[in-house]
Amino acid sequence: MTETAFVPRCADFDTRVRSSFDRQAMMRSMGAVLDEVLPGHVSISMPYAAEFTQQHGFLHGGAVASVLDSACGYAGFSLMDAESAVLTVEFKINFVAPAQGQRFRFAADVIKPGRTLILTEGRAHALAEDGSARLIATMTATLMAVRDRGIAG
Amino acid sequence: MTETAFVPRCADFDTRVRSSFDRQAMMRSMGAVLDEVLPGHVSISMPYAAEFTQQHGFLHGGAVASVLDSACGYAGFSLMDAESAVLTVEFKINFVAPAQGQRFRFAADVIKPGRTLILTEGRAHALAEDGSARLIATMTATLMAVRDRGIAG
Amino acid sequence: MTETAFVPRCADFDTRVRSSFDRQAMMRSMGAVLDEVLPGHVSISMPYAAEFTQQHGFLHGGAVASVLDSACGYAGFSLMDAESAVLTVEFKINFVAPAQGQRFRFAADVIKPGRTLILTEGRAHALAEDGSARLIATMTATLMAVRDRGIAG
Amino acid sequence: MTETAFVPRCADFDTRVRSSFDRQAMMRSMGAVLDEVLPGHVSISMPYAAEFTQQHGFLHGGAVASVLDSACGYAGFSLMDAESAVLTVEFKINFVAPAQGQRFRFAADVIKPGRTLILTEGRAHALAEDGSARLIATMTATLMAVRDRGIAG
């Protein structure tokens, strides 16, 4: 889905991403786990959680969006230099099926890395007991590398 | 911001919206409270919550998106007929300032009500101790009125 | 719809916007005219044009998007400093009614002006012979002020 | 990029798509040519056209969006039944590089086909004289299959 292979600007990109993710209290509150970190790619998973459902008992669209936002953010952050913090400028999410399942997987890829703005794309899947995966949502997110604001990570 | 005043299709739209909102476990988990329900307009508020922050200690963008999604959804649902359940087709959110504050307010309005699809718009503000409000995010969301799927509300 | 009144960074913002608009060959090809230029606000209009229709004889959604994109871009550019050129980072458009009419009006406002990124919002209306206006599309667009790239305006 | 292979609901999907495209006056005005039509996939190309440029001489973002919108629309229409017309509900476009080149290619794929709503994704590339392609924009578009409104195609 990406145009090229990406070269990280920091040798310790994996540590930087994991340590920043660990500081996201919301991901912890939701039971989200950071599975894969590659240059320009991140995947996160979480179990079904009754505390984060909407009125029909499916995972809330906002919960799906929250984890996809983090996945997109860290896919972008994995390519940033050591002086940059990552902020989300905007994202758009399309919901294509109810978030029903035992577990959910959220994967994100950098589409276009720029020095200031980075375009990313994410996909969320519901995983059934038999291991099958069903697409539930897609996201595009624009990230910004922010420097010199007294924040890092 | 809306084109016209809206006439609800259900006399008990207020009850229907509040009872559906009460079934959204995620809103309860986040401490979100449904403040206003008018035909085509809803507002929700929540306090700062350390469990729903991102890596810099601001409210997570996904948390902001989650409550705005609910606000948009219920603004639309307030105009639906008694046979309809509401689902979010897609939303887009732009973040314009960090979600820093004591409390947050999320307001949503219907822009265009259709029989099947409804376009809504939401704004999130951070409220400071002195009562001042700062815009932190804007959303547009497309909702779908779903009938005959065995779900309601 | 805007949070505050805007102060332009250039005294000659009106001239700068109009001169840049005049260089947009596409707007000329479509018969689009720049009507209003205020700090943070622009409106453009165009007549129905059979050359820019889709398969049902309505104005093509892309034509509507093109003029709204220009309106949003110049609303943002009206607030930029003299060294900046404007580029569109992304936009999202929702179509709420067919683009049928004698004439179309496209208005855009800055929602949040930043030094680098500017968030804008646009609305397109179809104008009937009796002067009534019908909302046909809404847009949110993120603009970037680009400096030092050898382009201006 | 797609989840599954798609089975068209009409045996003559190719003819239906091409005949509807031929009625899009805007595509003709822009010199756009429909290259590929497969179930759930369409590609269109057009040459650089000075009449559709913005103020810096690049192809206007709205021109890029217009052709991507048509590509997404026809990727979706290729899977619709014989009674359906296609309308765009919304699209979002991210611009990642200036639209500079000799020729441009616009490809779109269905991500999720529903009976009423179809999610699609498009990519625009600028083609240089040496044949190399550079990504300039990505789109996600939601389409609606409209029946019984007295329009077809």
PDB file of N, CA, C and O in Angstrom, chain A residues 16-64:
ATOM      1  N   ARG A  16      11.460   4.501  21.048  1.00  0.00           N
ATOM      2  CA  ARG A  16      10.759   5.777  21.154  1.00  0.00           C
ATOM      3  C   ARG A  16       9.250   5.600  21.000  1.00  0.00           C
ATOM      4  O   ARG A  16       8.454   6.189  21.728  1.00  0.00           O
ATOM      5  N   VAL A  17       8.843   4.784  20.019  1.00  0.00           N
ATOM      6  CA  VAL A  17       7.414   4.558  19.798  1.00  0.00           C
ATOM      7  C   VAL A  17       6.800   3.837  21.003  1.00  0.00           C
ATOM      8  O   VAL A  17       5.772   4.257  21.538  1.00  0.00           O
ATOM      9  N   ARG A  18       7.448   2.781  21.455  1.00  0.00           N
ATOM     10  CA  ARG A  18       6.883   1.990  22.566  1.00  0.00           C
ATOM     11  C   ARG A  18       6.809   2.805  23.854  1.00  0.00           C
ATOM     12  O   ARG A  18       5.841   2.705  24.615  1.00  0.00           O
ATOM     13  N   SER A  19       7.814   3.638  24.071  1.00  0.00           N
ATOM     14  CA  SER A  19       7.813   4.408  25.325  1.00  0.00           C
ATOM     15  C   SER A  19       6.739   5.503  25.268  1.00  0.00           C
ATOM     16  O   SER A  19       6.084   5.799  26.268  1.00  0.00           O
ATOM     17  N   SER A  20       6.519   6.093  24.089  1.00  0.00           N
ATOM     18  CA  SER A  20       5.455   7.091  23.973  1.00  0.00           C
ATOM     19  C   SER A  20       4.081   6.416  24.103  1.00  0.00           C
ATOM     20  O   SER A  20       3.194   6.899  24.814  1.00  0.00           O
ATOM     21  N   PHE A  21       3.910   5.290  23.427  1.00  0.00           N
ATOM     22  CA  PHE A  21       2.642   4.551  23.526  1.00  0.00           C
ATOM     23  C   PHE A  21       2.311   4.223  24.974  1.00  0.00           C
ATOM     24  O   PHE A  21       1.154   4.341  25.404  1.00  0.00           O
ATOM     25  N   ASP A  22       3.342   3.819  25.740  1.00  0.00           N
ATOM     26  CA  ASP A  22       3.114   3.459  27.144  1.00  0.00           C
ATOM     27  C   ASP A  22       2.629   4.651  27.968  1.00  0.00           C
ATOM     28  O   ASP A  22       2.055   4.465  29.042  1.00  0.00           O
ATOM     29  N   ARG A  23       2.893   5.861  27.489  1.00  0.00           N
ATOM     30  CA  ARG A  23       2.426   7.054  28.216  1.00  0.00           C
ATOM     31  C   ARG A  23       1.010   7.458  27.802  1.00  0.00           C
ATOM     32  O   ARG A  23       0.460   8.417  28.346  1.00  0.00           O
ATOM     33  N   GLN A  24       0.413   6.777  26.831  1.00  0.00           N
ATOM     34  CA  GLN A  24      -0.970   7.085  26.446  1.00  0.00           C
ATOM     35  C   GLN A  24      -1.925   6.362  27.394  1.00  0.00           C
ATOM     36  O   GLN A  24      -2.312   5.212  27.146  1.00  0.00           O
ATOM     37  N   ALA A  25      -2.348   7.076  28.438  1.00  0.00           N
ATOM     38  CA  ALA A  25      -3.217   6.446  29.433  1.00  0.00           C
ATOM     39  C   ALA A  25      -4.470   5.859  28.790  1.00  0.00           C
ATOM     40  O   ALA A  25      -4.974   4.813  29.209  1.00  0.00           O
ATOM     41  N   MET A  26      -4.975   6.520  27.740  1.00  0.00           N
ATOM     42  CA  MET A  26      -6.222   6.028  27.142  1.00  0.00           C
ATOM     43  C   MET A  26      -6.046   4.631  26.547  1.00  0.00           C
ATOM     44  O   MET A  26      -6.957   3.803  26.639  1.00  0.00           O
ATOM     45  N   MET A  27      -4.912   4.376  25.918  1.00  0.00           N
ATOM     46  CA  MET A  27      -4.693   3.044  25.340  1.00  0.00           C
ATOM     47  C   MET A  27      -4.664   1.986  26.445  1.00  0.00           C
ATOM     48  O   MET A  27      -5.236   0.908  26.298  1.00  0.00           O
ATOM     49  N   ARG A  28      -4.027   2.332  27.553  1.00  0.00           N
ATOM     50  CA  ARG A  28      -3.977   1.412  28.697  1.00  0.00           C
ATOM     51  C   ARG A  28      -5.380   1.184  29.242  1.00  0.00           C
ATOM     52  O   ARG A  28      -5.781   0.040  29.484  1.00  0.00           O
ATOM     53  N   SER A  29      -6.151   2.264  29.400  1.00  0.00           N
ATOM     54  CA  SER A  29      -7.518   2.136  29.930  1.00  0.00           C
ATOM     55  C   SER A  29      -8.373   1.236  29.044  1.00  0.00           C
ATOM     56  O   SER A  29      -9.295   0.579  29.522  1.00  0.00           O
ATOM     57  N   MET A  30      -8.077   1.229  27.749  1.00  0.00           N
ATOM     58  CA  MET A  30      -8.881   0.432  26.829  1.00  0.00           C
ATOM     59  C   MET A  30      -8.345  -0.994  26.657  1.00  0.00           C
ATOM     60  O   MET A  30      -8.933  -1.788  25.925  1.00  0.00           O
ATOM     61  N   GLY A  31      -7.221  -1.290  27.261  1.00  0.00           N
ATOM     62  CA  GLY A  31      -6.644  -2.626  27.107  1.00  0.00           C
ATOM     63  C   GLY A  31      -5.919  -2.824  25.783  1.00  0.00           C
ATOM     64  O   GLY A  31      -5.699  -3.961  25.352  1.00  0.00           O
ATOM     65  N   ALA A  32      -5.532  -1.722  25.139  1.00  0.00           N
ATOM     66  CA  ALA A  32      -4.873  -1.812  23.843  1.00  0.00           C
ATOM     67  C   ALA A  32      -3.386  -2.135  24.016  1.00  0.00           C
ATOM     68  O   ALA A  32      -2.727  -1.595  24.904  1.00  0.00           O
ATOM     69  N   VAL A  33      -2.888  -3.011  23.175  1.00  0.00           N
ATOM     70  CA  VAL A  33      -1.500  -3.482  23.242  1.00  0.00           C
ATOM     71  C   VAL A  33      -0.811  -3.166  21.916  1.00  0.00           C
ATOM     72  O   VAL A  33      -1.370  -3.399  20.847  1.00  0.00           O
ATOM     73  N   LEU A  34       0.398  -2.636  22.013  1.00  0.00           N
ATOM     74  CA  LEU A  34       1.182  -2.322  20.809  1.00  0.00           C
ATOM     75  C   LEU A  34       1.886  -3.584  20.352  1.00  0.00           C
ATOM     76  O   LEU A  34       2.796  -4.072  21.024  1.00  0.00           O
ATOM     77  N   ASP A  35       1.486  -4.129  19.212  1.00  0.00           N
ATOM     78  CA  ASP A  35       2.052  -5.407  18.763  1.00  0.00           C
ATOM     79  C   ASP A  35       3.300  -5.203  17.912  1.00  0.00           C
ATOM     80  O   ASP A  35       4.376  -5.617  18.293  1.00  0.00           O
ATOM     81  N   GLU A  36       3.137  -4.556  16.773  1.00  0.00           N
ATOM     82  CA  GLU A  36       4.234  -4.432  15.807  1.00  0.00           C
ATOM     83  C   GLU A  36       4.669  -2.995  15.647  1.00  0.00           C
ATOM     84  O   GLU A  36       3.824  -2.099  15.517  1.00  0.00           O
ATOM     85  N   VAL A  37       5.976  -2.779  15.589  1.00  0.00           N
ATOM     86  CA  VAL A  37       6.518  -1.469  15.238  1.00  0.00           C
ATOM     87  C   VAL A  37       7.591  -1.669  14.176  1.00  0.00           C
ATOM     88  O   VAL A  37       8.625  -2.292  14.436  1.00  0.00           O
ATOM     89  N   LEU A  38       7.322  -1.166  12.992  1.00  0.00           N
ATOM     90  CA  LEU A  38       8.303  -1.199  11.906  1.00  0.00           C
ATOM     91  C   LEU A  38       8.424   0.228  11.378  1.00  0.00           C
ATOM     92  O   LEU A  38       7.581   1.065  11.678  1.00  0.00           O
ATOM     93  N   PRO A  39       9.455   0.538  10.615  1.00  0.00           N
ATOM     94  CA  PRO A  39       9.534   1.900  10.073  1.00  0.00           C
ATOM     95  C   PRO A  39       8.317   2.194   9.190  1.00  0.00           C
ATOM     96  O   PRO A  39       8.122   1.552   8.152  1.00  0.00           O
ATOM     97  N   GLY A  40       7.464   3.095   9.626  1.00  0.00           N
ATOM     98  CA  GLY A  40       6.281   3.459   8.848  1.00  0.00           C
ATOM     99  C   GLY A  40       5.102   2.529   9.023  1.00  0.00           C
ATOM    100  O   GLY A  40       4.099   2.658   8.303  1.00  0.00           O
ATOM    101  N   HIS A  41       5.165   1.624   9.959  1.00  0.00           N
ATOM    102  CA  HIS A  41       4.057   0.677  10.172  1.00  0.00           C
ATOM    103  C   HIS A  41       3.920   0.338  11.647  1.00  0.00           C
ATOM    104  O   HIS A  41       4.916   0.060  12.313  1.00  0.00           O
ATOM    105  N   VAL A  42       2.689   0.325  12.118  1.00  0.00           N
ATOM    106  CA  VAL A  42       2.406  -0.045  13.503  1.00  0.00           C
ATOM    107  C   VAL A  42       1.138  -0.882  13.530  1.00  0.00           C
ATOM    108  O   VAL A  42       0.213  -0.639  12.750  1.00  0.00           O
ATOM    109  N   SER A  43       1.081  -1.883  14.400  1.00  0.00           N
ATOM    110  CA  SER A  43      -0.214  -2.534  14.646  1.00  0.00           C
ATOM    111  C   SER A  43      -0.463  -2.674  16.143  1.00  0.00           C
ATOM    112  O   SER A  43       0.450  -2.871  16.937  1.00  0.00           O
ATOM    113  N   ILE A  44      -1.722  -2.499  16.488  1.00  0.00           N
ATOM    114  CA  ILE A  44      -2.201  -2.504  17.872  1.00  0.00           C
ATOM    115  C   ILE A  44      -3.374  -3.472  17.923  1.00  0.00           C
ATOM    116  O   ILE A  44      -4.091  -3.632  16.936  1.00  0.00           O
ATOM    117  N   SER A  45      -3.589  -4.120  19.066  1.00  0.00           N
ATOM    118  CA  SER A  45      -4.802  -4.935  19.189  1.00  0.00           C
ATOM    119  C   SER A  45      -5.430  -4.716  20.556  1.00  0.00           C
ATOM    120  O   SER A  45      -4.786  -4.212  21.478  1.00  0.00           O
ATOM    121  N   MET A  46      -6.688  -5.031  20.661  1.00  0.00           N
ATOM    122  CA  MET A  46      -7.373  -4.936  21.948  1.00  0.00           C
ATOM    123  C   MET A  46      -8.527  -5.932  21.975  1.00  0.00           C
ATOM    124  O   MET A  46      -9.078  -6.297  20.930  1.00  0.00           O
ATOM    125  N   PRO A  47      -8.867  -6.411  23.176  1.00  0.00           N
ATOM    126  CA  PRO A  47     -10.011  -7.316  23.296  1.00  0.00           C
ATOM    127  C   PRO A  47     -11.318  -6.526  23.262  1.00  0.00           C
ATOM    128  O   PRO A  47     -11.323  -5.301  23.453  1.00  0.00           O
ATOM    129  N   TYR A  48     -12.413  -7.202  23.021  1.00  0.00           N
ATOM    130  CA  TYR A  48     -13.734  -6.606  23.206  1.00  0.00           C
ATOM    131  C   TYR A  48     -13.812  -6.110  24.643  1.00  0.00           C
ATOM    132  O   TYR A  48     -13.353  -6.791  25.565  1.00  0.00           O
ATOM    133  N   ALA A  49     -14.364  -4.913  24.859  1.00  0.00           N
ATOM    134  CA  ALA A  49     -14.429  -4.349  26.204  1.00  0.00           C
ATOM    135  C   ALA A  49     -15.798  -3.718  26.382  1.00  0.00           C
ATOM    136  O   ALA A  49     -16.116  -2.715  25.725  1.00  0.00           O
ATOM    137  N   ALA A  50     -16.593  -4.309  27.265  1.00  0.00           N
ATOM    138  CA  ALA A  50     -17.969  -3.840  27.459  1.00  0.00           C
ATOM    139  C   ALA A  50     -18.028  -2.378  27.889  1.00  0.00           C
ATOM    140  O   ALA A  50     -19.009  -1.684  27.608  1.00  0.00           O
ATOM    141  N   GLU A  51     -16.975  -1.874  28.546  1.00  0.00           N
ATOM    142  CA  GLU A  51     -16.987  -0.473  29.004  1.00  0.00           C
ATOM    143  C   GLU A  51     -16.841   0.518  27.852  1.00  0.00           C
ATOM    144  O   GLU A  51     -16.964   1.727  28.068  1.00  0.00           O
ATOM    145  N   PHE A  52     -16.508   0.031  26.664  1.00  0.00           N
ATOM    146  CA  PHE A  52     -16.286   0.964  25.553  1.00  0.00           C
ATOM    147  C   PHE A  52     -17.238   0.696  24.396  1.00  0.00           C
ATOM    148  O   PHE A  52     -16.884   0.845  23.236  1.00  0.00           O
ATOM    149  N   THR A  53     -18.451   0.322  24.742  1.00  0.00           N
ATOM    150  CA  THR A  53     -19.448   0.002  23.720  1.00  0.00           C
ATOM    151  C   THR A  53     -20.416   1.166  23.502  1.00  0.00           C
ATOM    152  O   THR A  53     -20.509   2.091  24.305  1.00  0.00           O
ATOM    153  N   GLN A  54     -21.148   1.056  22.387  1.00  0.00           N
ATOM    154  CA  GLN A  54     -22.224   2.014  22.116  1.00  0.00           C
ATOM    155  C   GLN A  54     -23.568   1.364  22.486  1.00  0.00           C
ATOM    156  O   GLN A  54     -23.574   0.300  23.126  1.00  0.00           O
ATOM    157  N   GLN A  55     -24.655   1.948  22.058  1.00  0.00           N
ATOM    158  CA  GLN A  55     -25.968   1.546  22.565  1.00  0.00           C
ATOM    159  C   GLN A  55     -26.439   0.160  22.111  1.00  0.00           C
ATOM    160  O   GLN A  55     -27.363  -0.396  22.700  1.00  0.00           O
ATOM    161  N   HIS A  56     -25.804  -0.416  21.057  1.00  0.00           N
ATOM    162  CA  HIS A  56     -26.226  -1.744  20.606  1.00  0.00           C
ATOM    163  C   HIS A  56     -25.276  -2.841  21.088  1.00  0.00           C
ATOM    164  O   HIS A  56     -25.389  -4.000  20.682  1.00  0.00           O
ATOM    165  N   GLY A  57     -24.296  -2.458  21.902  1.00  0.00           N
ATOM    166  CA  GLY A  57     -23.370  -3.451  22.433  1.00  0.00           C
ATOM    167  C   GLY A  57     -22.139  -3.674  21.576  1.00  0.00           C
ATOM    168  O   GLY A  57     -21.280  -4.493  21.912  1.00  0.00           O
ATOM    169  N   PHE A  58     -22.040  -2.980  20.437  1.00  0.00           N
ATOM    170  CA  PHE A  58     -20.820  -3.058  19.627  1.00  0.00           C
ATOM    171  C   PHE A  58     -19.782  -2.115  20.240  1.00  0.00           C
ATOM    172  O   PHE A  58     -20.123  -1.193  20.986  1.00  0.00           O
ATOM    173  N   LEU A  59     -18.513  -2.327  19.904  1.00  0.00           N
ATOM    174  CA  LEU A  59     -17.492  -1.366  20.316  1.00  0.00           C
ATOM    175  C   LEU A  59     -17.891  -0.003  19.746  1.00  0.00           C
ATOM    176  O   LEU A  59     -18.329   0.112  18.597  1.00  0.00           O
ATOM    177  N   HIS A  60     -17.759   1.040  20.535  1.00  0.00           N
ATOM    178  CA  HIS A  60     -18.124   2.393  20.104  1.00  0.00           C
ATOM    179  C   HIS A  60     -17.232   2.817  18.929  1.00  0.00           C
ATOM    180  O   HIS A  60     -16.029   2.529  18.922  1.00  0.00           O
ATOM    181  N   GLY A  61     -17.823   3.472  17.965  1.00  0.00           N
ATOM    182  CA  GLY A  61     -17.042   3.993  16.843  1.00  0.00           C
ATOM    183  C   GLY A  61     -15.888   4.868  17.303  1.00  0.00           C
ATOM    184  O   GLY A  61     -14.810   4.854  16.698  1.00  0.00           O
ATOM    185  N   GLY A  62     -16.096   5.588  18.380  1.00  0.00           N
ATOM    186  CA  GLY A  62     -15.027   6.423  18.916  1.00  0.00           C
ATOM    187  C   GLY A  62     -13.882   5.600  19.482  1.00  0.00           C
ATOM    188  O   GLY A  62     -12.723   6.025  19.425  1.00  0.00           O
ATOM    189  N   ALA A  63     -14.188   4.435  20.010  1.00  0.00           N
ATOM    190  CA  ALA A  63     -13.130   3.550  20.512  1.00  0.00           C
ATOM    191  C   ALA A  63     -12.287   3.040  19.346  1.00  0.00           C
ATOM    192  O   ALA A  63     -11.060   3.029  19.397  1.00  0.00           O
ATOM    193  N   VAL A  64     -12.984   2.638  18.278  1.00  0.00           N
ATOM    194  CA  VAL A  64     -12.285   2.190  17.071  1.00  0.00           C
ATOM    195  C   VAL A  64     -11.415   3.325  16.528  1.00  0.00           C
ATOM    196  O   VAL A  64     -10.237   3.137  16.188  1.00  0.00           O
TER     197      VAL A  64
END
